[in-house]
C-alpha cells in the first residue's frame, strides 16, 4: 500500500470512495463526498493533508485534514476518513491517520481534532478534546469529540473549535 497526496486527477475516484465508504453508515446523511468538494474550495484546505491510499494501483482510501481555529490558533480537523468497504479492517484507516499526523507535525500544527467513533480514534492516539480545553461548537456526546496533541510541548487551547463555513455548522 502507498499513501500519497491527492491530485486533481484523483477527485472523481475519491468522490466514489467516500460515497461507498459512507453508504452503510447509519449516522451519515450521505453529504460527505460533497463536503470534500466544498472543503477543497475553502480557505481551510491544506493540499498536503488530502491523502489517498493506493493498493494495486487503485485508490482504496482517503483522508482529509482541514484548518480550524481555536482561541485564535490555527489547528486541524480530521474529516472525513474513508476506506472502501472491501478494504476495511486491514489497517488502511490507521495508516492514513498516522501519515496525516506525520505531515501535520512537520508543518507545525499542534493539535488535530476529530468528531467520530470513541472506540476507533483512540487507536490513533486521540483523547477526549476536553482534556486539552477544547469544546465543540455543537451538541455531541462528550467522548465523540476528540483531539490528539501533535506537539508534546503545546499548551492547552481552552476554547471553542471554529470550523470552516463549508461544514455548514
Ligand atoms: C472507519 C474506517 C475509516 C476505518 O478504516 P479501516 O481501514 O477499516 O480501519 P483499520 O483497519 O485501520 O482499523 C483498525 C482497528 O480499528 C477497528 N475498527 C475499524 N473500523 C471501526 C469502526 N467503524 N468502529 C470501531 N472500530 C473500528 C478495527 O477492528 C481495528 O481494531 P483492532 O486493531 O483492535 O482489531 C472505515 O471503516 C470506514 O471507511 N468506515 C465508513 C466511513 C466512516 O465511518 N468514517 C469515519 C467517520 S468518523
mmCIF file of C-alpha atoms in Angstrom, residues 24-164:
data_model
loop_
_atom_site.group_PDB
_atom_site.id
_atom_site.type_symbol
_atom_site.label_atom_id
_atom_site.label_comp_id
_atom_site.label_asym_id
_atom_site.label_seq_id
_atom_site.Cartn_x
_atom_site.Cartn_y
_atom_site.Cartn_z
ATOM 1 C CA UNK A 24 -23.735 1.805 5.055
ATOM 2 C CA UNK A 25 -23.054 4.203 7.931
ATOM 3 C CA UNK A 26 -26.273 4.745 9.896
ATOM 4 C CA UNK A 27 -25.398 8.202 11.294
ATOM 5 C CA UNK A 28 -24.416 9.526 7.819
ATOM 6 C CA UNK A 29 -26.711 11.730 5.716
ATOM 7 C CA UNK A 30 -24.637 10.988 2.589
ATOM 8 C CA UNK A 31 -23.197 14.501 2.444
ATOM 9 C CA UNK A 32 -19.522 13.506 2.902
ATOM 10 C CA UNK A 33 -18.490 13.429 -0.802
ATOM 11 C CA UNK A 34 -19.908 16.938 -1.358
ATOM 12 C CA UNK A 35 -18.317 18.137 1.891
ATOM 13 C CA UNK A 36 -14.914 17.234 0.478
ATOM 14 C CA UNK A 37 -15.700 19.047 -2.796
ATOM 15 C CA UNK A 38 -16.636 22.167 -0.783
ATOM 16 C CA UNK A 39 -13.621 21.893 1.524
ATOM 17 C CA UNK A 40 -11.199 21.691 -1.421
ATOM 18 C CA UNK A 41 -12.503 25.117 -2.496
ATOM 19 C CA UNK A 42 -12.367 26.591 1.012
ATOM 20 C CA UNK A 43 -9.696 28.614 2.793
ATOM 21 C CA UNK A 44 -9.376 25.725 5.252
ATOM 22 C CA UNK A 45 -7.962 23.371 2.604
ATOM 23 C CA UNK A 46 -4.364 22.176 3.016
ATOM 24 C CA UNK A 47 -3.322 20.301 -0.172
ATOM 25 C CA UNK A 48 -0.570 18.398 1.679
ATOM 26 C CA UNK A 49 -3.203 16.940 4.014
ATOM 27 C CA UNK A 50 -5.603 15.435 1.486
ATOM 28 C CA UNK A 51 -4.149 11.935 1.162
ATOM 29 C CA UNK A 52 -5.058 8.798 -0.740
ATOM 30 C CA UNK A 53 -4.169 5.159 -0.056
ATOM 31 C CA UNK A 54 -3.377 3.075 -3.112
ATOM 32 C CA UNK A 55 -3.438 -0.730 -3.384
ATOM 33 C CA UNK A 56 -2.693 -2.481 -6.676
ATOM 34 C CA UNK A 57 -2.752 0.913 -8.420
ATOM 35 C CA UNK A 58 -6.318 1.655 -7.243
ATOM 36 C CA UNK A 59 -7.356 4.303 -4.765
ATOM 37 C CA UNK A 60 -8.935 2.475 -1.808
ATOM 38 C CA UNK A 61 -8.895 5.135 0.913
ATOM 39 C CA UNK A 62 -8.878 8.881 1.510
ATOM 40 C CA UNK A 63 -8.313 11.205 4.445
ATOM 41 C CA UNK A 64 -8.691 14.956 4.737
ATOM 42 C CA UNK A 65 -7.461 17.312 7.442
ATOM 43 C CA UNK A 66 -8.570 20.952 7.138
ATOM 44 C CA UNK A 67 -7.814 24.015 9.215
ATOM 45 C CA UNK A 68 -9.908 25.112 12.175
ATOM 46 C CA UNK A 69 -9.272 27.835 14.723
ATOM 47 C CA UNK A 70 -9.336 27.541 18.493
ATOM 48 C CA UNK A 71 -8.799 30.603 20.632
ATOM 49 C CA UNK A 72 -7.022 32.363 17.744
ATOM 50 C CA UNK A 73 -4.725 29.412 16.948
ATOM 51 C CA UNK A 74 -4.897 27.503 13.664
ATOM 52 C CA UNK A 75 -5.125 23.759 14.145
ATOM 53 C CA UNK A 76 -6.551 20.825 12.158
ATOM 54 C CA UNK A 77 -9.762 18.843 11.995
ATOM 55 C CA UNK A 78 -9.742 15.320 10.583
ATOM 56 C CA UNK A 79 -12.847 14.794 8.409
ATOM 57 C CA UNK A 80 -13.790 12.700 6.626
ATOM 58 C CA UNK A 81 -11.881 9.389 6.660
ATOM 59 C CA UNK A 82 -12.999 6.771 4.141
ATOM 60 C CA UNK A 83 -11.851 3.276 3.273
ATOM 61 C CA UNK A 84 -13.536 1.237 0.531
ATOM 62 C CA UNK A 85 -15.701 -1.398 2.308
ATOM 63 C CA UNK A 86 -13.858 -4.383 0.784
ATOM 64 C CA UNK A 87 -10.543 -2.972 2.108
ATOM 65 C CA UNK A 88 -11.691 -2.129 5.637
ATOM 66 C CA UNK A 89 -10.158 -3.659 8.796
ATOM 67 C CA UNK A 90 -6.752 -4.131 7.169
ATOM 68 C CA UNK A 91 -5.068 -1.160 8.834
ATOM 69 C CA UNK A 92 -5.540 1.309 5.961
ATOM 70 C CA UNK A 93 -7.542 3.839 8.014
ATOM 71 C CA UNK A 94 -4.957 3.914 10.811
ATOM 72 C CA UNK A 95 -2.118 4.176 8.268
ATOM 73 C CA UNK A 96 -3.799 7.208 6.626
ATOM 74 C CA UNK A 97 -4.243 8.863 10.018
ATOM 75 C CA UNK A 98 -0.612 8.206 11.019
ATOM 76 C CA UNK A 99 0.741 9.645 7.755
ATOM 77 C CA UNK A 100 -1.503 12.708 8.126
ATOM 78 C CA UNK A 101 -0.197 13.248 11.654
ATOM 79 C CA UNK A 102 3.410 12.959 10.469
ATOM 80 C CA UNK A 103 2.870 15.643 7.796
ATOM 81 C CA UNK A 104 0.884 17.824 10.205
ATOM 82 C CA UNK A 105 3.699 17.708 12.773
ATOM 83 C CA UNK A 106 6.259 18.645 10.128
ATOM 84 C CA UNK A 107 4.019 21.549 9.097
ATOM 85 C CA UNK A 108 3.928 22.832 12.684
ATOM 86 C CA UNK A 109 0.337 22.140 13.749
ATOM 87 C CA UNK A 110 -0.069 21.420 17.467
ATOM 88 C CA UNK A 111 -3.402 19.578 17.510
ATOM 89 C CA UNK A 112 -5.757 17.554 15.324
ATOM 90 C CA UNK A 113 -9.422 17.331 16.297
ATOM 91 C CA UNK A 114 -11.967 14.738 15.255
ATOM 92 C CA UNK A 115 -15.655 14.072 15.757
ATOM 93 C CA UNK A 116 -16.021 10.327 15.468
ATOM 94 C CA UNK A 117 -16.317 6.905 16.966
ATOM 95 C CA UNK A 118 -14.908 6.815 20.532
ATOM 96 C CA UNK A 119 -13.785 3.188 20.027
ATOM 97 C CA UNK A 120 -11.850 3.891 16.834
ATOM 98 C CA UNK A 121 -9.893 7.151 17.092
ATOM 99 C CA UNK A 122 -8.190 6.335 20.441
ATOM 100 C CA UNK A 123 -6.367 3.605 18.429
ATOM 101 C CA UNK A 124 -4.750 6.519 16.542
ATOM 102 C CA UNK A 125 -3.868 8.432 19.724
ATOM 103 C CA UNK A 126 -6.964 10.616 20.169
ATOM 104 C CA UNK A 127 -8.357 11.503 23.616
ATOM 105 C CA UNK A 128 -11.451 13.467 24.614
ATOM 106 C CA UNK A 129 -10.796 17.048 23.448
ATOM 107 C CA UNK A 130 -11.872 18.453 26.808
ATOM 108 C CA UNK A 131 -8.509 17.231 28.190
ATOM 109 C CA UNK A 132 -6.923 19.988 26.068
ATOM 110 C CA UNK A 133 -9.584 22.558 26.945
ATOM 111 C CA UNK A 134 -11.335 22.300 23.567
ATOM 112 C CA UNK A 135 -15.101 22.412 23.214
ATOM 113 C CA UNK A 136 -17.270 21.601 20.176
ATOM 114 C CA UNK A 137 -19.455 24.302 18.595
ATOM 115 C CA UNK A 138 -22.407 21.840 18.598
ATOM 116 C CA UNK A 139 -24.040 19.344 20.946
ATOM 117 C CA UNK A 140 -22.294 15.967 20.798
ATOM 118 C CA UNK A 141 -21.629 13.153 23.248
ATOM 119 C CA UNK A 142 -18.522 14.225 25.141
ATOM 120 C CA UNK A 143 -16.397 11.183 24.227
ATOM 121 C CA UNK A 144 -17.037 11.559 20.459
ATOM 122 C CA UNK A 145 -15.252 14.903 20.287
ATOM 123 C CA UNK A 146 -11.560 14.040 20.433
ATOM 124 C CA UNK A 147 -8.136 15.529 19.827
ATOM 125 C CA UNK A 148 -4.524 14.474 19.613
ATOM 126 C CA UNK A 149 -1.645 16.657 20.756
ATOM 127 C CA UNK A 150 0.842 16.500 17.879
ATOM 128 C CA UNK A 151 3.405 18.691 19.577
ATOM 129 C CA UNK A 152 4.249 17.434 23.097
ATOM 130 C CA UNK A 153 5.151 20.991 24.154
ATOM 131 C CA UNK A 154 1.794 22.505 23.126
ATOM 132 C CA UNK A 155 -0.252 24.339 25.776
ATOM 133 C CA UNK A 156 -3.968 23.548 26.267
ATOM 134 C CA UNK A 157 -6.044 25.675 23.876
ATOM 135 C CA UNK A 158 -9.066 26.454 26.079
ATOM 136 C CA UNK A 159 -11.663 27.465 23.531
ATOM 137 C CA UNK A 160 -14.466 26.509 21.188
ATOM 138 C CA UNK A 161 -13.371 24.934 17.899
ATOM 139 C CA UNK A 162 -14.393 27.093 14.913
ATOM 140 C CA UNK A 163 -14.939 25.111 11.704
ATOM 141 C CA UNK A 164 -14.882 26.441 8.142
#
